[in-house]
């Protein structure tokens, strides 16, 4: 039995929630390994819509263990609110169904305040963050001043950690014109939330390794997309963590040998939220049509997503950096009715043809897409559950994508409903 890592292979919003939910039926454990509640996953199950941000997608499936790994940064107050929301929808959340790694860093109120203050005062180049404190919390983790879940269990340790963090943050806040942090209020809030969080705390690295040795299947769930990776994304317009598949190992403590299949989630076109380069972005009627038909608004922020044609260059890149074994192609039905479709097959940079997106920001800004035009289809692909249900031109489009990115399609999604999925290769059995 294999363990599967699911990563977004574009700029996020590829439909990971549905695919993870679909795969979780075959898994025993579902583990989040990076990011925070800045990412949103929407699941539609039997007509019920679940919007998850911090909780792993497997939480809505009975009989599964959901895990928040140490690679995640966790807002404890948001988590408790989210747990209450899904419980109201009939989902059981208990220490038997949810575990949080003891070494998970906590997002505190001043992280969000700092995030928003920086973004509001940045006159040079806005990053387009969600303002939820993700970046500042990761900074504190690297700066060795973050408060972790285990610290909530001992008051002396908690006070020491808070004091260390405040030395740094109060100096920053003074420079930004913000009031100093109220130490006693922060400690009281942390002491109040501690029992609610600590009931889920566990040595996740040990639990996962024990489960693996027992032959259980583990599904590792990523947030955002590989093009937002802090190292391999379109820097500085990226998230604050590593998003690519290698992070599944360090973000949970399973070790790289515990990964058997990497599934890259890929939208049949391209979208992006926030600032940053986007070579195939459309500012015309086609872009508007993609956005309207695909309901392209962020789960977390509600922000309208930028839309463009499929970019095979970027996909080749992310398939390489994440070691993608196969892709899950989503939202194919959004392309129904287009007379023709375009696929970016290369870039033009000042007359030079490139088959990858360069690293330097000035070069990224100057690249122009080189398109290949393919015939569209008028028949509907919505709800298709086998290749026989797809129009011939739709199959040709999928096969051409496989050729261009040098990676096979393992799954094909044709609507938000979990059962509207064509299985080519079962990642757990490959």
Short mmCIF file of C-alpha atoms in Angstrom, two decimals, residues 157-371:
data_model
loop_
_atom_site.label_atom_id
_atom_site.label_comp_id
_atom_site.label_asym_id
_atom_site.label_seq_id
_atom_site.Cartn_x
_atom_site.Cartn_y
_atom_site.Cartn_z
CA UNK A 157 7.72 28.00 29.31
CA UNK A 158 4.81 29.93 27.83
CA UNK A 159 5.79 33.13 29.63
CA UNK A 160 9.40 32.75 28.50
CA UNK A 161 8.34 32.24 24.88
CA UNK A 162 5.97 35.22 24.97
CA UNK A 163 8.62 37.50 26.45
CA UNK A 164 11.12 36.49 23.78
CA UNK A 165 8.59 37.19 21.03
CA UNK A 166 7.56 40.56 22.47
CA UNK A 167 11.12 41.88 22.57
CA UNK A 168 11.20 41.49 18.81
CA UNK A 169 7.64 42.44 17.95
CA UNK A 170 7.29 45.52 20.13
CA UNK A 171 10.36 47.01 18.47
CA UNK A 172 8.85 46.31 15.06
CA UNK A 173 5.49 47.75 16.09
CA UNK A 174 7.07 50.95 17.34
CA UNK A 175 8.59 51.49 13.91
CA UNK A 176 5.20 50.93 12.29
CA UNK A 177 3.37 53.23 14.67
CA UNK A 178 1.49 50.39 16.41
CA UNK A 179 0.85 50.15 20.15
CA UNK A 180 2.92 47.73 22.22
CA UNK A 181 1.43 44.28 22.78
CA UNK A 182 -0.44 43.78 26.05
CA UNK A 183 1.56 40.93 27.59
CA UNK A 184 -0.96 39.99 30.27
CA UNK A 185 -3.89 39.98 27.86
CA UNK A 186 -1.99 37.76 25.41
CA UNK A 187 -1.01 35.30 28.15
CA UNK A 188 -4.57 35.16 29.44
CA UNK A 189 -5.91 34.46 25.96
CA UNK A 190 -3.35 31.69 25.44
CA UNK A 191 -4.09 30.12 28.82
CA UNK A 192 -7.80 30.15 28.00
CA UNK A 193 -7.39 28.49 24.59
CA UNK A 194 -4.74 25.99 25.78
CA UNK A 195 -7.08 23.20 27.00
CA UNK A 196 -9.06 23.30 23.76
CA UNK A 197 -5.90 22.88 21.65
CA UNK A 198 -3.89 20.54 23.88
CA UNK A 199 -6.56 17.84 23.76
CA UNK A 200 -5.55 17.28 20.12
CA UNK A 201 -1.76 17.54 20.63
CA UNK A 202 0.31 14.47 19.79
CA UNK A 203 3.79 13.40 18.58
CA UNK A 204 2.58 13.30 15.01
CA UNK A 205 5.91 12.13 13.60
CA UNK A 206 5.66 9.00 15.76
CA UNK A 207 1.97 8.40 15.04
CA UNK A 208 2.52 8.60 11.28
CA UNK A 209 5.57 6.34 11.31
CA UNK A 210 3.73 3.80 13.46
CA UNK A 211 0.72 3.91 11.12
CA UNK A 212 2.99 3.48 8.12
CA UNK A 213 4.67 0.41 9.63
CA UNK A 214 1.22 -1.00 10.34
CA UNK A 215 0.45 -0.82 6.62
CA UNK A 216 -1.99 2.07 6.74
CA UNK A 217 -2.32 4.46 3.82
CA UNK A 218 -1.41 8.09 4.40
CA UNK A 219 -2.59 10.95 2.22
CA UNK A 220 -0.49 14.12 2.54
CA UNK A 221 -2.45 17.26 1.73
CA UNK A 222 -0.75 20.45 0.56
CA UNK A 223 -2.16 23.96 0.46
CA UNK A 224 -1.67 26.73 -2.12
CA UNK A 225 0.27 25.78 -5.26
CA UNK A 226 3.85 25.02 -6.28
CA UNK A 227 4.21 28.36 -8.07
CA UNK A 228 3.75 30.02 -4.67
CA UNK A 229 6.62 28.02 -3.13
CA UNK A 230 9.01 30.25 -1.17
CA UNK A 231 11.99 28.87 -3.14
CA UNK A 232 10.58 27.83 -6.52
CA UNK A 233 7.63 30.18 -6.91
CA UNK A 234 7.38 33.62 -8.53
CA UNK A 235 9.28 35.32 -5.69
CA UNK A 236 8.52 37.62 -3.88
CA UNK A 237 4.86 37.08 -4.82
CA UNK A 238 4.78 33.74 -3.03
CA UNK A 239 3.60 32.20 0.22
CA UNK A 240 5.92 31.86 3.23
CA UNK A 241 6.43 28.10 3.18
CA UNK A 242 7.67 25.38 0.89
CA UNK A 243 4.69 24.06 -1.04
CA UNK A 244 6.32 21.41 -3.22
CA UNK A 245 6.09 17.70 -2.43
CA UNK A 246 9.36 17.44 -0.51
CA UNK A 247 7.76 19.48 2.27
CA UNK A 248 5.39 16.59 3.00
CA UNK A 249 8.31 14.78 4.63
CA UNK A 250 9.72 17.66 6.69
CA UNK A 251 6.27 19.04 7.47
CA UNK A 252 5.12 15.84 9.19
CA UNK A 253 8.26 13.93 10.17
CA UNK A 254 7.52 10.91 7.99
CA UNK A 255 10.82 10.92 6.09
CA UNK A 256 11.16 11.01 2.28
CA UNK A 257 11.10 7.23 2.04
CA UNK A 258 7.47 7.31 3.13
CA UNK A 259 6.30 8.98 -0.08
CA UNK A 260 5.27 6.62 -2.88
CA UNK A 261 3.23 8.76 -5.30
CA UNK A 262 3.05 12.52 -5.93
CA UNK A 263 -0.22 13.70 -7.45
CA UNK A 264 -0.13 17.20 -8.93
CA UNK A 265 -3.51 18.95 -9.11
CA UNK A 266 -3.82 20.94 -12.34
CA UNK A 267 -6.65 23.15 -13.56
CA UNK A 268 -7.46 22.80 -17.28
CA UNK A 269 -6.68 26.50 -17.61
CA UNK A 270 -4.69 28.83 -15.32
CA UNK A 271 -5.72 31.17 -12.50
CA UNK A 272 -3.99 33.32 -9.93
CA UNK A 273 -5.10 35.42 -6.93
CA UNK A 274 -3.14 38.49 -5.90
CA UNK A 275 -0.09 40.18 -7.34
CA UNK A 276 2.76 38.73 -9.39
CA UNK A 277 3.65 37.61 -12.91
CA UNK A 278 1.14 35.63 -14.97
CA UNK A 279 2.35 35.10 -18.57
CA UNK A 280 -0.91 33.70 -20.00
CA UNK A 281 -3.30 36.07 -18.21
CA UNK A 282 -6.27 37.18 -20.33
CA UNK A 283 -7.82 40.63 -20.13
CA UNK A 284 -10.45 39.95 -22.78
CA UNK A 285 -13.81 38.24 -23.19
CA UNK A 286 -12.20 34.79 -23.01
CA UNK A 287 -10.68 35.60 -19.62
CA UNK A 288 -14.02 36.93 -18.40
CA UNK A 289 -15.77 33.81 -19.63
CA UNK A 290 -13.31 31.51 -17.84
CA UNK A 291 -13.80 33.42 -14.60
CA UNK A 292 -17.59 33.38 -14.80
CA UNK A 293 -17.94 29.75 -15.84
CA UNK A 294 -15.33 28.58 -13.34
CA UNK A 295 -16.75 30.67 -10.47
CA UNK A 296 -13.26 31.99 -9.88
CA UNK A 297 -13.43 33.65 -6.50
CA UNK A 298 -11.13 32.78 -3.60
CA UNK A 299 -12.51 30.49 -0.86
CA UNK A 300 -10.66 32.40 1.85
CA UNK A 301 -10.75 36.01 0.65
CA UNK A 302 -13.54 36.13 -1.94
CA UNK A 303 -11.10 37.92 -4.23
CA UNK A 304 -11.65 37.53 -7.97
CA UNK A 305 -9.07 35.27 -9.55
CA UNK A 306 -7.10 36.30 -12.61
CA UNK A 307 -7.67 33.85 -15.48
CA UNK A 308 -5.63 32.72 -18.48
CA UNK A 309 -4.88 29.90 -20.89
CA UNK A 310 -3.19 26.67 -19.86
CA UNK A 311 0.58 27.13 -19.38
CA UNK A 312 2.47 23.92 -20.18
CA UNK A 313 5.83 25.58 -19.48
CA UNK A 314 4.93 26.22 -15.87
CA UNK A 315 3.54 22.71 -15.49
CA UNK A 316 6.73 21.09 -16.75
CA UNK A 317 8.59 23.11 -14.16
CA UNK A 318 6.42 22.22 -11.19
CA UNK A 319 6.20 18.57 -12.20
CA UNK A 320 10.00 18.51 -12.05
CA UNK A 321 10.46 20.35 -8.73
CA UNK A 322 7.79 18.26 -6.99
CA UNK A 323 8.65 14.98 -8.68
CA UNK A 324 5.04 14.61 -9.83
CA UNK A 325 4.13 11.03 -10.72
CA UNK A 326 0.78 11.87 -12.32
CA UNK A 327 -1.62 14.80 -12.50
CA UNK A 328 -5.27 15.25 -11.64
CA UNK A 329 -6.77 17.54 -14.28
CA UNK A 330 -9.72 19.55 -12.94
CA UNK A 331 -12.41 21.88 -14.30
CA UNK A 332 -12.28 20.51 -17.83
CA UNK A 333 -15.99 21.33 -18.12
CA UNK A 334 -15.25 25.08 -17.86
CA UNK A 335 -13.75 24.86 -21.36
CA UNK A 336 -16.96 23.49 -22.91
CA UNK A 337 -18.19 25.64 -25.77
CA UNK A 338 -14.95 27.38 -26.76
CA UNK A 339 -14.37 27.20 -30.53
CA UNK A 340 -10.63 27.07 -29.97
CA UNK A 341 -8.26 26.84 -27.03
CA UNK A 342 -4.71 28.00 -26.59
CA UNK A 343 -1.87 26.27 -24.76
CA UNK A 344 1.37 28.06 -23.87
CA UNK A 345 4.19 25.84 -25.12
CA UNK A 346 7.16 28.21 -24.66
CA UNK A 347 8.08 31.81 -23.84
CA UNK A 348 9.62 34.56 -25.90
CA UNK A 349 12.15 36.63 -23.93
CA UNK A 350 13.46 39.48 -26.05
CA UNK A 351 13.58 37.20 -29.09
CA UNK A 352 14.95 34.15 -27.24
CA UNK A 353 12.75 31.07 -26.94
CA UNK A 354 12.62 29.59 -23.42
CA UNK A 355 10.96 26.38 -22.24
CA UNK A 356 10.86 27.48 -18.58
CA UNK A 357 9.99 30.59 -16.56
CA UNK A 358 13.21 32.39 -15.59
CA UNK A 359 13.96 33.14 -11.94
CA UNK A 360 14.78 36.85 -12.14
CA UNK A 361 11.71 39.08 -11.65
CA UNK A 362 12.63 41.46 -14.47
CA UNK A 363 12.96 38.56 -16.91
CA UNK A 364 9.66 37.05 -15.73
CA UNK A 365 7.95 40.37 -16.42
CA UNK A 366 9.26 40.46 -20.00
CA UNK A 367 8.38 36.94 -21.15
CA UNK A 368 5.58 36.57 -23.67
CA UNK A 369 3.69 33.30 -24.18
CA UNK A 370 4.12 31.33 -27.37
CA UNK A 371 0.80 29.60 -28.02
#
